[in-house]
Amino acid sequence: MKMIIAIIQDEDAGEVISCLNDAEFQVTRLATKGGFLHSGNTTLLTGVADEKVDEVLKIIEDNSKARTQYATLPSSCGAMHGFILAPIEVKVGGATVFVLDVEQFHKF
Ligand code: 2BA
């Protein structure tokens, strides 16, 4: 069994979850925040049989779009500490996905 952890954009979460549910995968949705942009994103946890991993990855890939965001981040370095720097263009997503081995799985 594997645990798939997928960090996706909030805008894509509804569609990804619907498609996973339609394909009979169970999902836990967490409201999370990126450490760089400090904006909200969504983290999905899905426990699946090994042979189902590719199917889940395809659903996530097909429904997660890359988007460009503009961020004005305060500098945290040296003499510029605290100054707001010029906006930077950042390409976010589609999805950042980790696939982990599950040692045990229980439902009590
Ligand atoms: P954030 O940390 O808010 O990052 C948003 C986007 O900003 C990233 O998009 C990337 O394009 C850019 N970025 C992040 N750190 C940067 C840096 N130090 N310098 C320049 N640009 C930087 P994605 O790579 O698509 O990541 C989207 C979100 O996925 C991230 O939001 C974070 O919440 C998560 N994530 C990405 N890689 C991760 C990793 N290795 N471990 C844990 N979470 C990760």
CSV table of C-alpha atoms and ligand atoms in Angstrom, one decimal:
chain,number,residue,atom,x,y,z
A,1,MET,CA,0.0,0.0,0.0
A,2,LYS,CA,1.1,3.6,-0.7
A,3,MET,CA,0.2,7.0,0.8
A,4,ILE,CA,0.0,9.6,-1.9
A,5,ILE,CA,0.5,13.2,-0.6
A,6,ALA,CA,-0.4,15.8,-3.2
A,7,ILE,CA,-0.1,19.5,-2.7
A,8,ILE,CA,-2.3,21.3,-5.2
A,9,GLN,CA,-3.8,24.7,-5.7
A,10,ASP,CA,-7.1,25.5,-3.9
A,11,GLU,CA,-8.7,26.3,-7.3
A,12,ASP,CA,-8.1,22.7,-8.5
A,13,ALA,CA,-9.1,20.9,-5.3
A,14,GLY,CA,-12.8,20.4,-5.9
A,15,GLU,CA,-12.3,18.9,-9.4
A,16,VAL,CA,-9.4,16.6,-8.3
A,17,ILE,CA,-11.4,15.3,-5.3
A,18,SER,CA,-14.5,14.8,-7.3
A,19,CYS,CA,-12.6,12.8,-9.9
A,20,LEU,CA,-10.9,10.7,-7.3
A,21,ASN,CA,-14.2,10.0,-5.5
A,22,ASP,CA,-15.8,9.1,-8.8
A,23,ALA,CA,-13.0,6.6,-9.3
A,24,GLU,CA,-13.8,5.2,-5.8
A,25,PHE,CA,-10.6,6.6,-4.1
A,26,GLN,CA,-11.0,7.9,-0.6
A,27,VAL,CA,-9.4,11.3,0.1
A,28,THR,CA,-8.6,13.5,3.1
A,29,ARG,CA,-8.3,17.2,2.3
A,30,LEU,CA,-6.1,19.4,4.5
A,31,ALA,CA,-6.1,23.2,4.3
A,32,THR,CA,-2.4,24.1,4.0
A,33,LYS,CA,-0.2,27.1,3.2
A,34,GLY,CA,3.0,27.3,1.1
A,35,GLY,CA,6.1,28.3,2.9
A,36,PHE,CA,7.3,30.5,0.1
A,37,LEU,CA,4.2,32.5,-1.0
A,38,HIS,CA,2.4,32.1,2.3
A,39,SER,CA,-0.8,31.6,0.3
A,40,GLY,CA,-3.3,28.9,0.8
A,41,ASN,CA,-3.1,25.6,-0.9
A,42,THR,CA,-4.6,22.1,-0.5
A,43,THR,CA,-2.9,18.9,0.6
A,44,LEU,CA,-4.6,15.6,-0.3
A,45,LEU,CA,-3.9,12.3,1.5
A,46,THR,CA,-4.9,9.2,-0.4
A,47,GLY,CA,-4.1,5.7,0.7
A,48,VAL,CA,-4.2,3.2,-2.2
A,49,ALA,CA,-3.1,-0.2,-3.3
A,50,ASP,CA,0.3,-0.3,-5.0
A,51,GLU,CA,-1.3,-1.1,-8.4
A,52,LYS,CA,-3.6,1.9,-8.2
A,53,VAL,CA,-0.9,4.5,-7.8
A,54,ASP,CA,-0.6,5.3,-11.5
A,55,GLU,CA,-4.4,5.8,-11.8
A,56,VAL,CA,-4.4,8.3,-8.9
A,57,LEU,CA,-1.4,10.2,-10.3
A,58,LYS,CA,-3.0,10.5,-13.7
A,59,ILE,CA,-6.2,12.0,-12.1
A,60,ILE,CA,-4.2,14.5,-10.1
A,61,GLU,CA,-2.0,15.4,-13.1
A,62,ASP,CA,-5.0,15.8,-15.5
A,63,ASN,CA,-6.8,18.1,-13.1
A,64,SER,CA,-4.0,20.3,-11.7
A,65,LYS,CA,-3.1,23.4,-13.6
A,66,ALA,CA,0.1,25.4,-13.5
A,67,ARG,CA,-0.6,29.1,-12.9
A,68,THR,CA,1.5,32.2,-12.7
A,69,GLN,CA,1.3,34.3,-9.5
A,70,TYR,CA,3.0,37.6,-8.6
A,71,ALA,CA,4.4,37.9,-5.1
A,72,THR,CA,5.9,40.9,-3.3
A,73,LEU,CA,8.0,39.3,-0.7
A,74,PRO,CA,9.8,41.2,2.1
A,75,SER,CA,13.5,40.7,2.0
A,76,SER,CA,14.8,38.6,4.9
A,77,CYS,CA,18.5,39.2,4.1
A,78,GLY,CA,21.1,41.7,5.4
A,79,ALA,CA,20.7,45.4,5.0
A,80,MET,CA,17.5,44.9,2.9
A,81,HIS,CA,15.8,43.1,5.8
A,82,GLY,CA,12.1,44.0,6.0
A,83,PHE,CA,12.1,46.0,2.7
A,84,ILE,CA,9.4,45.0,0.2
A,85,LEU,CA,11.1,44.0,-3.0
A,86,ALA,CA,9.7,44.4,-6.6
A,87,PRO,CA,7.0,41.8,-7.5
A,88,ILE,CA,8.4,38.6,-8.8
A,89,GLU,CA,6.7,36.2,-11.1
A,90,VAL,CA,6.3,32.7,-9.7
A,91,LYS,CA,5.0,29.6,-11.6
A,92,VAL,CA,3.0,27.5,-9.2
A,93,GLY,CA,1.9,23.9,-9.7
A,94,GLY,CA,0.2,21.9,-11.2
A,95,ALA,CA,0.8,19.5,-8.3
A,96,THR,CA,3.7,18.5,-6.0
A,97,VAL,CA,3.3,14.8,-5.2
A,98,PHE,CA,5.0,12.4,-2.8
A,99,VAL,CA,4.4,8.7,-2.8
A,100,LEU,CA,5.3,6.9,0.4
A,101,ASP,CA,5.3,3.3,1.5
A,102,VAL,CA,2.7,2.5,4.1
A,103,GLU,CA,3.9,0.1,6.8
A,104,GLN,CA,0.5,-0.6,8.4
A,105,PHE,CA,-3.1,0.4,7.6
A,106,HIS,CA,-5.9,0.0,10.1
A,107,LYS,CA,-9.5,1.0,10.3
A,108,PHE,CA,-11.0,0.4,13.7
B,1,2BA,P1,5.1,27.6,-1.9
B,1,2BA,O1,6.2,27.2,-0.9
B,1,2BA,O2,4.3,28.8,-1.5
B,1,2BA,O3,5.8,27.9,-3.3
B,1,2BA,C1,5.0,28.4,-4.4
B,1,2BA,C2,5.9,28.4,-5.6
B,1,2BA,O4,6.9,29.3,-5.4
B,1,2BA,C3,6.5,27.1,-6.0
B,1,2BA,O5,5.6,26.3,-6.8
B,1,2BA,C4,7.8,27.5,-6.7
B,1,2BA,O6,7.5,27.8,-8.1
B,1,2BA,C5,8.1,28.8,-6.1
B,1,2BA,N1,9.1,28.7,-5.0
B,1,2BA,C6,9.1,28.0,-3.9
B,1,2BA,N2,10.2,28.2,-3.1
B,1,2BA,C7,11.0,29.0,-3.8
B,1,2BA,C8,12.3,29.6,-3.6
B,1,2BA,N3,12.9,29.3,-2.4
B,1,2BA,N4,12.8,30.4,-4.5
B,1,2BA,C9,12.1,30.7,-5.7
B,1,2BA,N5,10.9,30.2,-5.9
B,1,2BA,C10,10.3,29.3,-5.0
B,1,2BA,P2,5.6,24.8,-6.7
B,1,2BA,O7,7.0,24.2,-6.8
B,1,2BA,O8,4.6,24.3,-7.7
B,1,2BA,O9,5.1,24.5,-5.2
B,1,2BA,C11,3.7,24.7,-4.8
B,1,2BA,C12,3.6,24.4,-3.3
B,1,2BA,O10,3.9,23.0,-3.1
B,1,2BA,C13,4.6,25.1,-2.4
B,1,2BA,O11,4.0,26.4,-2.1
B,1,2BA,C14,4.6,24.2,-1.2
B,1,2BA,O12,3.5,24.4,-0.4
B,1,2BA,C15,4.5,22.8,-1.9
B,1,2BA,N6,5.9,22.2,-2.1
B,1,2BA,C16,6.6,22.3,-3.3
B,1,2BA,N7,7.7,21.6,-3.2
B,1,2BA,C17,7.7,21.1,-1.9
B,1,2BA,C18,8.6,20.2,-1.2
B,1,2BA,N8,9.8,19.8,-1.8
B,1,2BA,N9,8.3,19.8,0.0
B,1,2BA,C19,7.2,20.3,0.6
B,1,2BA,N10,6.2,21.1,0.0
B,1,2BA,C20,6.5,21.5,-1.3
